[in-house]
Tab-separated table of C-alpha atoms in Angstrom:
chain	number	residue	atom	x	y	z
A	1	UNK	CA	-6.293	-10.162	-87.932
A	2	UNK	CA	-6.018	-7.958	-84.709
A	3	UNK	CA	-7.070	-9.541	-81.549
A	4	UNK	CA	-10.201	-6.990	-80.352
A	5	UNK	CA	-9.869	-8.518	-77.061
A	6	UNK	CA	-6.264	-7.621	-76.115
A	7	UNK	CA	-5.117	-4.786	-78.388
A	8	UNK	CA	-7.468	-2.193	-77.623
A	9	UNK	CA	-6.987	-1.707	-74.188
A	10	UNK	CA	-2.991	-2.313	-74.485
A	11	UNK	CA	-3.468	0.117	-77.207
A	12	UNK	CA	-4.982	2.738	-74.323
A	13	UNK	CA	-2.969	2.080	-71.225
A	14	UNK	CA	-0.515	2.616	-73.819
A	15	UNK	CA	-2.349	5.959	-74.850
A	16	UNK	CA	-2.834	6.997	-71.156
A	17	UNK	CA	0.538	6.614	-70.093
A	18	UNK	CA	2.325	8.654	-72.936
A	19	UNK	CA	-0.510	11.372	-72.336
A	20	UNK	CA	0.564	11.542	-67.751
A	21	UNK	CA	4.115	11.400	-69.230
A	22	UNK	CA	3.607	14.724	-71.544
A	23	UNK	CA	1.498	16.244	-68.905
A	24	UNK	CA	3.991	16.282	-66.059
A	25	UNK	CA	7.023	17.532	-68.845
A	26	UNK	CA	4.659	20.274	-69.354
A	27	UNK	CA	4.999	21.815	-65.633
A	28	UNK	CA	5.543	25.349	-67.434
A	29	UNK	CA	4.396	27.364	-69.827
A	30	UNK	CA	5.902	30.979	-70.759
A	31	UNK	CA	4.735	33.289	-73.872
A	32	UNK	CA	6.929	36.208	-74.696
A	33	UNK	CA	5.942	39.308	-76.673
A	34	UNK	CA	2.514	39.020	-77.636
A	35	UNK	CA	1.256	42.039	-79.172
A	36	UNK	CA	-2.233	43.517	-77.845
A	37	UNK	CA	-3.671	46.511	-79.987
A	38	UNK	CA	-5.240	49.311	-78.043
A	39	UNK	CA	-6.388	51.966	-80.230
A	40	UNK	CA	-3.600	53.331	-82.715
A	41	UNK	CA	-1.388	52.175	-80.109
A	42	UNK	CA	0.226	48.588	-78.842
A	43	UNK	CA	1.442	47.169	-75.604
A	44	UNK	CA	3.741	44.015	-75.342
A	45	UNK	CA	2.521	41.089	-73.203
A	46	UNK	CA	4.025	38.064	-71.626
A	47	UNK	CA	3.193	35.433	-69.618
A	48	UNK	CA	4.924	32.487	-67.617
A	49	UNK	CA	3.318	29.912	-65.418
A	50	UNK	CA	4.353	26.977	-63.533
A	51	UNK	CA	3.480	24.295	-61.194
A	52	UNK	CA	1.059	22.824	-62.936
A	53	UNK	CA	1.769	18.603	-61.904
A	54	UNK	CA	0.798	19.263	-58.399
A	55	UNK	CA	-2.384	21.092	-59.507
A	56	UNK	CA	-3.250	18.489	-62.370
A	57	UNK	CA	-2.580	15.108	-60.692
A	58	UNK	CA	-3.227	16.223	-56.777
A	59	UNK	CA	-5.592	19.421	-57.195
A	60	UNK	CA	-2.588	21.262	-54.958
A	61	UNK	CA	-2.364	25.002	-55.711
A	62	UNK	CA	0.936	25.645	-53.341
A	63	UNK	CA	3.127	25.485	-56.378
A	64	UNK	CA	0.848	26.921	-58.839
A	65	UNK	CA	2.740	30.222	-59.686
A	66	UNK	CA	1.765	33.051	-62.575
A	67	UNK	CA	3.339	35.991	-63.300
A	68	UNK	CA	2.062	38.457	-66.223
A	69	UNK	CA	3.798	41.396	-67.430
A	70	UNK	CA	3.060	44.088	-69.473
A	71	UNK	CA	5.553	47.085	-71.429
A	72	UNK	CA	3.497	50.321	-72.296
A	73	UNK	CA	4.424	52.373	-74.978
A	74	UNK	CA	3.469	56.026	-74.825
A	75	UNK	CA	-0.497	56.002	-73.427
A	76	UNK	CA	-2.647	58.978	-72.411
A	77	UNK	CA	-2.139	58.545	-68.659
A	78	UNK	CA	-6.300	58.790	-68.481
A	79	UNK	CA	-5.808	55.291	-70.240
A	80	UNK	CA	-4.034	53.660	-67.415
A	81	UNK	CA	-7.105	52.916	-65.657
A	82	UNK	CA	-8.533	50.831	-68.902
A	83	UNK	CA	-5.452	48.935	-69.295
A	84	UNK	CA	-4.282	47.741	-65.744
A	85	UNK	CA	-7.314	45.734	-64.297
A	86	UNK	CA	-9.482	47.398	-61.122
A	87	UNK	CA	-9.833	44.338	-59.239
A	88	UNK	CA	-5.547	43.825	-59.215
A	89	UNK	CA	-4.664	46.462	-56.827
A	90	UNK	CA	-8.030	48.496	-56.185
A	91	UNK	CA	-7.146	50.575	-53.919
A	92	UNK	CA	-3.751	51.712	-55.785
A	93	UNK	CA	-6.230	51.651	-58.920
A	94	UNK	CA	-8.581	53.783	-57.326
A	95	UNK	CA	-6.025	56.470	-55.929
A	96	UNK	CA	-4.396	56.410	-59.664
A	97	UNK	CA	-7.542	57.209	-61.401
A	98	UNK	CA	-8.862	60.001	-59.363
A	99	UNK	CA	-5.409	61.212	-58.280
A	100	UNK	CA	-3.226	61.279	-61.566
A	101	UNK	CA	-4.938	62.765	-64.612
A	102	UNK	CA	-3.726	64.148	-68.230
A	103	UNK	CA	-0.989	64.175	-69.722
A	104	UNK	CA	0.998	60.956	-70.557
A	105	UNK	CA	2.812	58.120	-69.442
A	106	UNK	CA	5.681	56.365	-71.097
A	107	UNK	CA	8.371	53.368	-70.661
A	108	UNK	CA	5.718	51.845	-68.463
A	109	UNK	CA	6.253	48.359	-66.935
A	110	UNK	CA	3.910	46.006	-65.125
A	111	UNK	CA	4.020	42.972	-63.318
A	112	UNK	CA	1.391	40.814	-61.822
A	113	UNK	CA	2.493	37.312	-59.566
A	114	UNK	CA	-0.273	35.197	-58.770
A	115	UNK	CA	-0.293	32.536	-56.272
A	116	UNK	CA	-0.760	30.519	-53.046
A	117	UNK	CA	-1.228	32.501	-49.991
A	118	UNK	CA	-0.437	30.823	-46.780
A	119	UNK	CA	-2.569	33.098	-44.452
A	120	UNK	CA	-5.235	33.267	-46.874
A	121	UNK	CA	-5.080	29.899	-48.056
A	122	UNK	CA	-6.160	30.722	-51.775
A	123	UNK	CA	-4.804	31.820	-54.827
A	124	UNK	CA	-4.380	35.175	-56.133
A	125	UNK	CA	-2.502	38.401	-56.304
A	126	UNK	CA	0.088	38.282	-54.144
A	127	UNK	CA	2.635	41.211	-55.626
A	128	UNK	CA	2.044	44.116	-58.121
A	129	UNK	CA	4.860	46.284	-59.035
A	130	UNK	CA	4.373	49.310	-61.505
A	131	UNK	CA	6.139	51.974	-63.455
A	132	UNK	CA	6.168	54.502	-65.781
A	133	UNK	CA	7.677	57.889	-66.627
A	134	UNK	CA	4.828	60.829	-66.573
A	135	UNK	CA	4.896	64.311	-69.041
A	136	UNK	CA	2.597	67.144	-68.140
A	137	UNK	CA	0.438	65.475	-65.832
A	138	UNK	CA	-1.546	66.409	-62.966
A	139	UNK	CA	-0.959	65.167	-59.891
A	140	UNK	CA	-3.969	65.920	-56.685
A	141	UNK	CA	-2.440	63.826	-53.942
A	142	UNK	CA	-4.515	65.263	-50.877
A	143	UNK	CA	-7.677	66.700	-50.288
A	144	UNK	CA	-6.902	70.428	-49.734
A	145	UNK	CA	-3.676	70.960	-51.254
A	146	UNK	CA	-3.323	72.758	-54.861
A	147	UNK	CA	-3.134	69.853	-57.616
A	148	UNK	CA	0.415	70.013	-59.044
A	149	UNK	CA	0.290	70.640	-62.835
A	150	UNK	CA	2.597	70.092	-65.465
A	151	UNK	CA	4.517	67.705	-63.628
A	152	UNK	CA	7.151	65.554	-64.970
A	153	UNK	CA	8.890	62.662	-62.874
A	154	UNK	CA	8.226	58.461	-62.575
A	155	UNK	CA	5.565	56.894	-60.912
A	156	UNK	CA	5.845	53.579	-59.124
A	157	UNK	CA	3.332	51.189	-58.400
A	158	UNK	CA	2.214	48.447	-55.903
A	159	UNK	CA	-0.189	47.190	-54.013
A	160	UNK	CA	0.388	48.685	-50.841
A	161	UNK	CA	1.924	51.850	-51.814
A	162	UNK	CA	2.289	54.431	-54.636
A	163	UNK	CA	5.513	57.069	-55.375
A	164	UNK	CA	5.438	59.737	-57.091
A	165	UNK	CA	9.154	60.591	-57.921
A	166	UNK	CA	8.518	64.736	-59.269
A	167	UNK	CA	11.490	66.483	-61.455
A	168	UNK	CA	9.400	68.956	-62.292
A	169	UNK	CA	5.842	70.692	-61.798
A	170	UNK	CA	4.170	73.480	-61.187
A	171	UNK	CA	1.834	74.099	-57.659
A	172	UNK	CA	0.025	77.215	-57.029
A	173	UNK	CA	2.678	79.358	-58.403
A	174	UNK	CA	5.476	77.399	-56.513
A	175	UNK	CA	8.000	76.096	-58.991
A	176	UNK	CA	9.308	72.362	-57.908
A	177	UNK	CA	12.267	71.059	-58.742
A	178	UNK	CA	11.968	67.611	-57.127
A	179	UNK	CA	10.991	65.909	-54.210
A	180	UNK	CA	8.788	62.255	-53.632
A	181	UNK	CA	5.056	61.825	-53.037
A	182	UNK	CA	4.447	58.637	-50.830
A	183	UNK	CA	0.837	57.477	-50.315
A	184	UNK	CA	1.494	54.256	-48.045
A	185	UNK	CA	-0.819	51.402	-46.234
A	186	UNK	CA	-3.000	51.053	-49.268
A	187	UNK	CA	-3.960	47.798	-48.401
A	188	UNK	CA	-5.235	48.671	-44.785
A	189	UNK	CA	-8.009	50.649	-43.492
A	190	UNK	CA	-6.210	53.770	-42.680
A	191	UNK	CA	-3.844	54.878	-45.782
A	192	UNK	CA	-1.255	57.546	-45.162
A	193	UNK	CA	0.765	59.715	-47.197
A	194	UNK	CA	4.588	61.578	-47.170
A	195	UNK	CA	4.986	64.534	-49.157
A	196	UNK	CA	8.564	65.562	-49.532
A	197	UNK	CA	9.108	68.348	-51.988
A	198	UNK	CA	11.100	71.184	-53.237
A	199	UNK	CA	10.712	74.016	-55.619
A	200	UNK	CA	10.581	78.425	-55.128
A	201	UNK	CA	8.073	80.729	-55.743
A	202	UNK	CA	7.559	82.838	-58.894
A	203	UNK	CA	5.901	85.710	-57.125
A	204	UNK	CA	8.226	88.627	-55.115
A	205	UNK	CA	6.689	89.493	-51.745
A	206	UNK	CA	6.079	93.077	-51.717
C-alpha cells in the first residue's frame, strides 16, 4: 500500500521542481517559415523570442527580447498598409499609405524587435526596418510637387525615416533616371524631407 501521507506531496515537490527546471531550459523560443495566406497570395513568417526566466520567475522585462519578421512575395503595393500593422511605425505607416500608391511591391522584407526601453521604461517597438523593390508605382512625396508615376526603384523602411531609392519614373514630363527620396524625423514633431533626383525632359523648348 502507498503511504497517502508522505507520497503525495514528495510526489509534487517532485512535480514542481522538474516543471522550474523545464521552464528556465525554455528561455527561447524561435518559429521559422510559417506560412500566412493573404488572398491568392502567401507571405512567410518567423518569429524568435527570448528572455523569458527573468520575466517568469522575477516579472523583469529587461531581457525580454522579440523579433518578428516577415518575406513578401509580390503584393499590390495598396496592400502594404493591410499587412504591416498601423500602430508599429504610424507615422512611417501613415506617410506609406497616402504617399506610395499602385503598382506593386516585391522581394519585400520586414523586421519588427520588441523590447525594454530604458528611457521609457516599458516594452515595445524599439526598431523597424523595411524593404521592398517597387514596379510602376506612384510616388507623391510633397505637397505641391507633381506625383512621380511609373516609378521603379526600392523602398526602405523604419521608424524614423523612409527612402525611396528611384531607377526609374516619370514626373511631369521629366524623365528620371535615378536619384533618392529621404523623408527623415518621422518620429518627432517636425518631419523633413531630401529630394535628390535626376532625369531630362521630353519636351524641346521652342
Amino acid at each position: 500500500f502507498l503511504d497517502g501521507r508522505d507520497t503525495p506531496p514528495q510526489s509534487a515537490k517532485q512535480f514542481l521542481s522538474e516543471f522550474e527546471n523545464n521552464i528556465k531550459q525554455l528561455d527561447k523560443v524561435k518559429i521559422e517559415d510559417a506560412l500566412f495566406d493573404f488572398g491568392n497570395k502567401q507571405a512567410k513568417l518567423g518569429l524568435t523570442a527570448e528572455g523569458f526566466k527573468d520575466y517568469f520567475f522575477k516579472g523583469e522585462l529587461n531581457n525580454l527580447k522579440i523579433t518578428f519578421n516577415a518575406d513578401l512575395g509580390t503584393f499590390d503595393l495598396d496592400e502594404l498598409s493591410k499587412l504591416w500593422p498601423k500602430y508599429l511605425g504610424e507615422k512611417a505607416w501613415e506617410w506609406c499609405k497616402e504617399g506610395l500608391y499602385g503598382g506593386e511591391i516585391s522581394n519585400g522584407q520586414f523586421v519588427f524587435d520588441f523590447g525594454y526601453d530604458e528611457k521609457t521604461k516599458s516594452f515595445g517597438l524599439v526598431r523597424l526596418y523595411g524593404s521592398a523593390d517597387m514596379k510602376d508605382a506612384n510616388l507623391h512625396y510633397l505637397e505641391g510637387m507633381p506625383v512621380i508615376t511609373n516609378l521603379y526603384g526600392r523602398a526602405i523602411f523604419e521608424q524614423d525615416k523612409i527612402e525611396i531609392k528611384a531607377d526609374k519614373g516619370v514626373s511631369d514630363g521629366v524623365i528620371l533616371t535615378g536619384g533618392t527620396v529621404l523623408l527623415y524625423d518621422l518620429d518627432k514633431d517636425d518631419n523633413f524631407i531630401k529630394i535628390d533626383l535626376t532625369g531630362y525632359s521630353t519636351i524641346t523648348n521652342a
